[in-house]
Each structure stands twice: as C-alpha cells, then as structure tokens.
Coordinates of C-alpha atoms and ligand atoms in Angstrom, one line a residue:
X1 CA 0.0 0.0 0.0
X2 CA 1.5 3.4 -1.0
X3 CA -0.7 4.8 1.7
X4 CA 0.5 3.4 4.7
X5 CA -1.7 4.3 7.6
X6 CA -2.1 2.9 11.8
X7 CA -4.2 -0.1 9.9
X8 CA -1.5 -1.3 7.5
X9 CA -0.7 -4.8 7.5
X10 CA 2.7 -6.6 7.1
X11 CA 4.1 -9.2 4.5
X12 CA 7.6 -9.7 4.2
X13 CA 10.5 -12.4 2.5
X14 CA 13.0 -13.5 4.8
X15 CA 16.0 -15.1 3.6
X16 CA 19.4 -13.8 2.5
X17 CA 20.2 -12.9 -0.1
X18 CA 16.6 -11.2 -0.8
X19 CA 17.8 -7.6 -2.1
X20 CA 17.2 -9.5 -5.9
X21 CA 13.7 -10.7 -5.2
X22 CA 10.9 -9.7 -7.8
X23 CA 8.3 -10.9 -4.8
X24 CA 8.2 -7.8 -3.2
X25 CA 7.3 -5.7 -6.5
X26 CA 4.9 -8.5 -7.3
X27 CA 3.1 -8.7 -3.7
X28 CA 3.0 -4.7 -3.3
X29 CA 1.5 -4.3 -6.9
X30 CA -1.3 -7.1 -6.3
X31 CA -2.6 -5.3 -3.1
X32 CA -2.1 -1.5 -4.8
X33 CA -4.6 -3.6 -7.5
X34 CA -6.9 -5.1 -5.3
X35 CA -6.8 -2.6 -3.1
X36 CA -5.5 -4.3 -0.1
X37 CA -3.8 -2.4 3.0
X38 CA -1.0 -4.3 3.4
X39 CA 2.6 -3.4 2.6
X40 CA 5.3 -5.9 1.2
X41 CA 9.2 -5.9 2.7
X42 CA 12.0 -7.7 2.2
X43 CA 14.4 -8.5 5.3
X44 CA 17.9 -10.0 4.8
X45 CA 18.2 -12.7 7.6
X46 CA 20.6 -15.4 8.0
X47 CA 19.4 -18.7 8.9
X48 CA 20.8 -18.6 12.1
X49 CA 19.0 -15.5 13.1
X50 CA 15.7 -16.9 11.5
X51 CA 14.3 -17.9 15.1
X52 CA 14.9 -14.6 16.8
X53 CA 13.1 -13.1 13.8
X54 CA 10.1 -15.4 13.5
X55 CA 9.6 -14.3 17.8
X56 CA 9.0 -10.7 16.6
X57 CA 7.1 -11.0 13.4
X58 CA 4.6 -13.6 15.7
X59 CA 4.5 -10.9 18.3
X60 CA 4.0 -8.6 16.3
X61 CA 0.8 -10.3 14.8
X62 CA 2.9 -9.6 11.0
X63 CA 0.0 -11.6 8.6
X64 CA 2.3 -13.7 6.8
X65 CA 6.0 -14.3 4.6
X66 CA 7.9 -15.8 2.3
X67 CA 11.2 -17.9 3.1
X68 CA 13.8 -18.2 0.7
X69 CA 17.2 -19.6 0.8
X70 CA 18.8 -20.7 3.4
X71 CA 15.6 -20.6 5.5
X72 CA 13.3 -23.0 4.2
X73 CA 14.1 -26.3 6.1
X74 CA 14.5 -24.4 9.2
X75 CA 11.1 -22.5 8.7
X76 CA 9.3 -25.7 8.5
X77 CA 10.5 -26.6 11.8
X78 CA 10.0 -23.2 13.9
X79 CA 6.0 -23.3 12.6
X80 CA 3.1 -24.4 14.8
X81 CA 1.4 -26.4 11.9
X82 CA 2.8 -28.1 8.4
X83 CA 1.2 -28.5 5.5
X84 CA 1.3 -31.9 3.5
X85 CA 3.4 -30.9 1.2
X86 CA 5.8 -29.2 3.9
X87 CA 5.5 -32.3 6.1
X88 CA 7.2 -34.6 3.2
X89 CA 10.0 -32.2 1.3
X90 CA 11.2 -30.5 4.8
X91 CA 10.8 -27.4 3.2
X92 CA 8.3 -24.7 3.3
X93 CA 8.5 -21.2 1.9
X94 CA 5.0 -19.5 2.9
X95 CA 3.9 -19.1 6.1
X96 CA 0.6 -18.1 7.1
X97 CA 0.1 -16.2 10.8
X98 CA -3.3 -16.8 12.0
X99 CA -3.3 -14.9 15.4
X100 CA 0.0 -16.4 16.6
X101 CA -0.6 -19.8 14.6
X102 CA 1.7 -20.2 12.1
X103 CA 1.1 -22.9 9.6
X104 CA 3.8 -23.5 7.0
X105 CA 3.2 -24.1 3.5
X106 CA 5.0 -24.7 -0.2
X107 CA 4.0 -23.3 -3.1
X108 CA 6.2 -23.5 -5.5
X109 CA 5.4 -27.5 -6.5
X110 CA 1.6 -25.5 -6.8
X111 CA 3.0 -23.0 -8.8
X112 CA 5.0 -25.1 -11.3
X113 CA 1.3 -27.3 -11.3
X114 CA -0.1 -24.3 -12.9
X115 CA 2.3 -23.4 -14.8
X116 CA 2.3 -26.5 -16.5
X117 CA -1.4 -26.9 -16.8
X118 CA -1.4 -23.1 -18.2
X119 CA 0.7 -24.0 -21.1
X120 CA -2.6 -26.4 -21.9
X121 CA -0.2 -29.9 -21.0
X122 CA -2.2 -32.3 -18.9
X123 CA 0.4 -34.2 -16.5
X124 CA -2.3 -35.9 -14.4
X125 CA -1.9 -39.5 -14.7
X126 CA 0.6 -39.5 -17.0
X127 CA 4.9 -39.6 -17.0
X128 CA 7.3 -37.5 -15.6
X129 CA 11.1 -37.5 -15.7
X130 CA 12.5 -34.7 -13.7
X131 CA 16.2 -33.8 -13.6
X132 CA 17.4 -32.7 -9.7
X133 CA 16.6 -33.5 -5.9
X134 CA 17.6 -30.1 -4.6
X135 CA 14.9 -27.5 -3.6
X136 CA 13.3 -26.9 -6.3
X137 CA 13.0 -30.3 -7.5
X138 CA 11.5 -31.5 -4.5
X139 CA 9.2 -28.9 -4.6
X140 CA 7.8 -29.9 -7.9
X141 CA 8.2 -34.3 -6.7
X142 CA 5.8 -33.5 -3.9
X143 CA 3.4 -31.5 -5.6
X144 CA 3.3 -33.6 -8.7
X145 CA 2.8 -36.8 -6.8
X146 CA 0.1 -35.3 -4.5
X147 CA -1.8 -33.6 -7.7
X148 CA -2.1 -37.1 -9.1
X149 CA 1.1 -37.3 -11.5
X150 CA 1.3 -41.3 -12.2
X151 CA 4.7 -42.2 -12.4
X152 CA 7.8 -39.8 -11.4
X153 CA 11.7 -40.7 -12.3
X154 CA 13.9 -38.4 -10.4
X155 CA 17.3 -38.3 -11.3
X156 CA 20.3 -36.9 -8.9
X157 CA 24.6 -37.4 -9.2
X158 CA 24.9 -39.9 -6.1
X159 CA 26.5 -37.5 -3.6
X160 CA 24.7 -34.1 -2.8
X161 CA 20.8 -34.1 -2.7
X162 CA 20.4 -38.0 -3.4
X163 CA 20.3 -39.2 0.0
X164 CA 18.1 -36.8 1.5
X165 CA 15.9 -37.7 -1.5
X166 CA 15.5 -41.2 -0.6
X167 CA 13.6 -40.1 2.3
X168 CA 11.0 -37.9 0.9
X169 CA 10.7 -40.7 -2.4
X170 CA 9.6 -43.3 0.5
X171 CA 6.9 -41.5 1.9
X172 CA 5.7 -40.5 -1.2
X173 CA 5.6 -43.8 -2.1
X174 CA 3.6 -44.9 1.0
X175 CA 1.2 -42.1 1.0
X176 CA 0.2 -41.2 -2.6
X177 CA -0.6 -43.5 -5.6
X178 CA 2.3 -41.9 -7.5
X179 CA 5.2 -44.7 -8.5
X180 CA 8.7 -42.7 -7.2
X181 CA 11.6 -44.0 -8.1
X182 CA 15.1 -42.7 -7.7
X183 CA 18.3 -42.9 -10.4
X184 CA 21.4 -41.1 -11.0
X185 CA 22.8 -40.7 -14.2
X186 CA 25.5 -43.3 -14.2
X187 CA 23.4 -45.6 -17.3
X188 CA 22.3 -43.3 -19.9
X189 CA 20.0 -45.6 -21.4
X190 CA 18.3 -45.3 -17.8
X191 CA 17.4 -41.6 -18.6
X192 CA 16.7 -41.9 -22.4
X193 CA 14.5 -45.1 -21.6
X194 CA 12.7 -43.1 -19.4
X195 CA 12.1 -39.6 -21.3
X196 CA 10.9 -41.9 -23.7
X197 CA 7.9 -42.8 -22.4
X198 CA 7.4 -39.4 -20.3
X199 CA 5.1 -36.4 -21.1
X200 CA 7.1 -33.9 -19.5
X201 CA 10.7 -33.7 -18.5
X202 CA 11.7 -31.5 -15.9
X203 CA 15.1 -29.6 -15.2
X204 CA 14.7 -28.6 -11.2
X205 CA 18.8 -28.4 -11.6
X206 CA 20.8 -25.2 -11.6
X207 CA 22.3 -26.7 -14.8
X208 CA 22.3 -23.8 -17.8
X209 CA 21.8 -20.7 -15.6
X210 CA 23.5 -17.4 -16.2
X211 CA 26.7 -17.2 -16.5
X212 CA 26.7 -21.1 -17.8
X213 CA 24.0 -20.6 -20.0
X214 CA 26.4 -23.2 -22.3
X215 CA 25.4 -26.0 -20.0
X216 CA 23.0 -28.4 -20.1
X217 CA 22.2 -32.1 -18.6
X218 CA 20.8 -34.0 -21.8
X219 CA 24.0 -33.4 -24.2
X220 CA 21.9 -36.0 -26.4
X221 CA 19.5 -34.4 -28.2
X222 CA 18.1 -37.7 -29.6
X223 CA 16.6 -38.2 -25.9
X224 CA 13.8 -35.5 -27.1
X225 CA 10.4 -37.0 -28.3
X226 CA 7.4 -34.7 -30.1
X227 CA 5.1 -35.9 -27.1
X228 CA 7.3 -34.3 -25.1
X229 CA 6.5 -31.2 -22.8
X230 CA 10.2 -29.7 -21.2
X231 CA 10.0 -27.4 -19.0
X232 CA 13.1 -25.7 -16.9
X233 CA 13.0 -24.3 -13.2
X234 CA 15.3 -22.0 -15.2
X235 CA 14.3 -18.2 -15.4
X236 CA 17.6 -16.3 -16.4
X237 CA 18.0 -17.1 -19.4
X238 CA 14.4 -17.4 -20.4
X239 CA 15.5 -20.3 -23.0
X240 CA 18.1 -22.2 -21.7
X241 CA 20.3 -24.4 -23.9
X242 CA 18.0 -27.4 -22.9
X243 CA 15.1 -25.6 -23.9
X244 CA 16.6 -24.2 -27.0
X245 CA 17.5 -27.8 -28.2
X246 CA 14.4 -29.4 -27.3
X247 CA 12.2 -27.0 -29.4
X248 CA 14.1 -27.4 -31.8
X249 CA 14.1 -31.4 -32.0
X250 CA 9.9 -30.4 -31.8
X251 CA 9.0 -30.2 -27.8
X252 CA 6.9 -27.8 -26.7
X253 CA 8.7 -25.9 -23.9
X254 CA 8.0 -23.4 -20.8
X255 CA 10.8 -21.9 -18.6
X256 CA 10.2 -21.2 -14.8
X257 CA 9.0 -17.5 -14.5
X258 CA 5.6 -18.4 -14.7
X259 CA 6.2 -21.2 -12.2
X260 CA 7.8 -17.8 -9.7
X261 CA 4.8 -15.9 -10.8
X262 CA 2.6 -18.6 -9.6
X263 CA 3.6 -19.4 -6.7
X264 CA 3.6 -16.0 -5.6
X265 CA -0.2 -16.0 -6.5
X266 CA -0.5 -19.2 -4.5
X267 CA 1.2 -17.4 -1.4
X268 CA -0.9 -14.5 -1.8
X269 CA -4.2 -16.1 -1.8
X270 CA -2.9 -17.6 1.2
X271 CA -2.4 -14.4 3.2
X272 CA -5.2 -12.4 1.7
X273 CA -7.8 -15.2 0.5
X274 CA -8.1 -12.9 -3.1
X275 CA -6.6 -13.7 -6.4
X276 CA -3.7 -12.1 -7.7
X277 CA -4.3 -10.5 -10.5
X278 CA -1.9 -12.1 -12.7
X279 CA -2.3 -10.9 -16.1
X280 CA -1.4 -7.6 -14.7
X281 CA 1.6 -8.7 -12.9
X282 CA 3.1 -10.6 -15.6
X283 CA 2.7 -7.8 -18.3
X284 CA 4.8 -5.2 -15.5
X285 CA 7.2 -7.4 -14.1
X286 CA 7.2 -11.1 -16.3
X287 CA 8.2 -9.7 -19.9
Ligands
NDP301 P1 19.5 -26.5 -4.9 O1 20.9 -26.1 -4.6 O2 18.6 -26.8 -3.8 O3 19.5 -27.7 -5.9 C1 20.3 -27.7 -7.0 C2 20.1 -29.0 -7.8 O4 20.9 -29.0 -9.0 C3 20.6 -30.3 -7.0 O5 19.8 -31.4 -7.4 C4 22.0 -30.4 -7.6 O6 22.5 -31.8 -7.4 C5 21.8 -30.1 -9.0 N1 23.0 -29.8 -9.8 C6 23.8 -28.8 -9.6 N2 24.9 -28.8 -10.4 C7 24.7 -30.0 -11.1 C8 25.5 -30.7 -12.1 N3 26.6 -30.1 -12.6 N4 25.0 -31.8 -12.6 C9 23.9 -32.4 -12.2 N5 23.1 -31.8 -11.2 C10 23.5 -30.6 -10.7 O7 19.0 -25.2 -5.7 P2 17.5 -24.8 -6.0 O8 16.6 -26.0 -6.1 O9 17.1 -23.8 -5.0 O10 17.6 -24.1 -7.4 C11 17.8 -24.8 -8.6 C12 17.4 -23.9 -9.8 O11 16.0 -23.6 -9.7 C13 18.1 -22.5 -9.8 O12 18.4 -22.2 -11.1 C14 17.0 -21.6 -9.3 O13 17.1 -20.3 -9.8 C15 15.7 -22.3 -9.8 N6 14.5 -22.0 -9.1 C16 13.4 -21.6 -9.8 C17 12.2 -21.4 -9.1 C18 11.0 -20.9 -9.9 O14 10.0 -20.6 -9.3 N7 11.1 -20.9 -11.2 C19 12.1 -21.5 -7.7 C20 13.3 -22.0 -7.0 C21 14.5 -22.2 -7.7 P3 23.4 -32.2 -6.1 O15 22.5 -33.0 -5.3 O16 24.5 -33.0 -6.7 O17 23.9 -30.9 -5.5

C-alpha cells in the first residue's frame, strides 16, 4: 500500500540474499490492485537468526512471509502447523500467521502445477522424468505426486541431494498413488528409456543458468520425443540451452517465471484469501 496508515498490515521475505527478489514488487502491486492495506518488505536474515526473527514478526501479529534460501528447512521446523506438502519435502516457503498460529506451507510445487497446466499440458496420470533433488526439484516431486502425476523418475549425481531424496521418495511412495523412483545418471539408457515414455521432462537443476548458460544435462539431443513437454526451473535465461535444443528437436517448452509468478499467487491467496491478479503482474514485471 502506498498509503501506509495505523491499519496497515505486514508481509515480508525473509531469507538472504533477498535484495534481488521480484516478490516484493509483485506482492506490493497485487494489493495497490486489489486494493489491499498491506505493505510488502523484504528483510535479509541469516538462517541462524531466523528464530529470533520469527519471535517478533509472531508478536507482532505480521499476517504472513515468504522464506527463501537458506531458510526453508528451518522455517518448517519453527512453525506451529505443516502442511502436506511441507510435512514430506522438509521445506516450506509460505507461512501463514493466523493470530499467533503459524502454519507452514509450499508453493512452488503449486506454482509449477499451474504453470504447466497453463501452457494447456495435462500431467495428471501421466509420465514425468524430472532432472534434480535439490529444492526446487522437490518442490515440484511432492506436488506432482500429491496432484495425481502417475509415475515420477527423479534423477540426482549420487552424492549431494540424493540421499536426502531417498527419504521424501519413500513417503511419497507410502502415502500417494504416485510410483517414485530414484536414479542417477550413471546408465544413460536409464534416462533416455525413461524420457521416452514421459510427457514432460523437468530440469529442477541449476544446470544452464546465467553465467553457464552453455550447459546443459541432456547433451543428447536424440533423448527428445514430439510428445514431449520440457519445462526448466530456469528463469535467467528465459531459453536455456535445454530448452533451446528441445524445441528445436519439436518439444513444446515453458521456462520457470511463470512457475515464480505462480507461486507467488499461491502465497498471496494464502495471506489475503483474493486472487492475484496475474495478467497484470506478468505484463509489468514477467516480460
Ligand atoms: P539447490 O541447490 O537446492 O539444488 C540444485 C540441484 O541442482 C541439485 O539437485 C544439484 O545436485 C543439481 N545440480 C547442480 N549442479 C549439477 C550438475 N553439474 N549436474 C547435475 N546436477 C547438478 O537449488 P534450488 O533447487 O534452490 O535451485 C535450482 C534452480 O531452480 C536454480 O536455477 C533456481 O534459480 C531455480 N529456481 C526456480 C524457481 C522458480 O520458481 N522458477 C524456484 C526456485 C528455484 P546435487 O545434489 O549434486 O547438489
């Protein structure tokens, strides 16, 4: 709200760094819209102050936030109440204060959801092969497999995220009807066997960002299909190498700034209980 008065509410992102973020423009131009009488801030905090930070925004009644990194894991943990979604990745980058309650919340997986099903590709029941087991990824397993996704093949390097992974593939596995199953890349015939009979594949890697916009993880570009939907977590470059190649073997492609857009929406609805108004939003800040 550009007119802040005694009755102005509080949203905020927490994380650091956060100086970057597009959410605060986004947030502060969907209430100006709507007309809402809250005001949007960003706050650098490390994750080690995160706890001393989440005591004062409670007290001070502060309607709701973002978390970005490196608070997302610990977030989950210093909220009253976890969503789902939360509950299996570990993760959570909304939460919602309901008079000192504060229920946790992830809505990226929702976002990508949309931002898939906005690009007019139906991924319910069907394949997905999706490329990461780091935040983001995760983000997108959980979601996918809670929507209803049929069959998910995540792919990881051994070491980093994979183990950590293992966890949140068995309880997927024992609470949804989704098939999870976990590779890395060692086989190559694994991956290609499995893009094969996938509707979508899905980079959730930091593979092909800016500066290495040169990179990518399928360097074979005879793993694409015409069936297949790629879309990258990626947002800087818009078209990353992978996406470059694989509309050019055919694929229909999306990058990941509607997937930021939308689960900014997704937050905001949380918070406020109104739409965003995203047409609006993505022709100011998603050109
Ligand atoms: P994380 O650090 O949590 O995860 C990074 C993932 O990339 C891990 O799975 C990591 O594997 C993998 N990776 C990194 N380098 C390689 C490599 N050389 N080969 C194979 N795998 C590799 O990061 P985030 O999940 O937070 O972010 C990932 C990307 O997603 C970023 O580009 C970020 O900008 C984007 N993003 C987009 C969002 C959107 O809304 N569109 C939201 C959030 C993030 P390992 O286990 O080995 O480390």
């Amino acid at each position: 709200s550009k007119h802040i008065t005694g009755h102005t509410g509080l949203l905020c992102l927490l994380g650091s760094p956060v100086a970057h973020s597009v959410s605060p423009e986004m947030h502060n131009e969907a209430c100006d819209q709507l007309g809402l009488d809250y005001t949007y801030l960003a706050f650098d905090v490390p994750e080690e102050k995160m706890p001393e930070a989440v005591q004062g925004l409670r007290t001070m009644g502060v309607r709701g936030w973002n978390i970005t990194m490196p608070g997302k894991n610990i977030m989950c943990k210093l909220a009253d109440k976890v969503s789902p979604a939360s509950e299996i990745s570990g993760a959570c980058n909304t939460i919602v204060n309901d008079n000192g309650v504060l229920t946790a919340y992830t809505t990226d997986g929702v976002g990508f959801m949309r931002a898939v099903a906005e690009n007019g590709v139906d991924i319910i029941g069907k394949k997905m092969t999706l490329l990461g087991a780091g935040g983001a990824a995760t983000a997108i397993l959980v979601q996918a497999a809670l929507d209803g996704v049929a069959e998910i093949n995540v792919f990881n390097v051994r070491d980093g995220f994979f183990s950590r992974a293992e966890e949140i593939v068995a309880k997927l596995n024992e609470r949804t009807k989704c098939k999870v199953t976990l590779h890395d890349y060692e086989d190559p015939e694994v991956l290609r066997a499995s893009i094969a009979d996938s509707a979508i594949l899905v980079n959730g890697t930091s593979v092909g960002m800016a500066p290495n916009t040169d990179r990518t993880i399928i360097t074979d570009t005879s793993m694409f299909h015409k069936d297949l939907f790629v879309f990258d977590v990626i947002y800087n470059p818009k078209e990353t190498r992978l996406l470059r190649e694989a509309k050019e073997a055919g694929c229909r492609t999306g990058n990941g700034m509607y997937m930021l857009l939308y689960q900014g929406a997704a937050s905001f609805k949380l918070w406020t209980g109104e739409d965003m108004p995203v047409e609006i939003i993505k022709e100011k800040y998603f050109s």
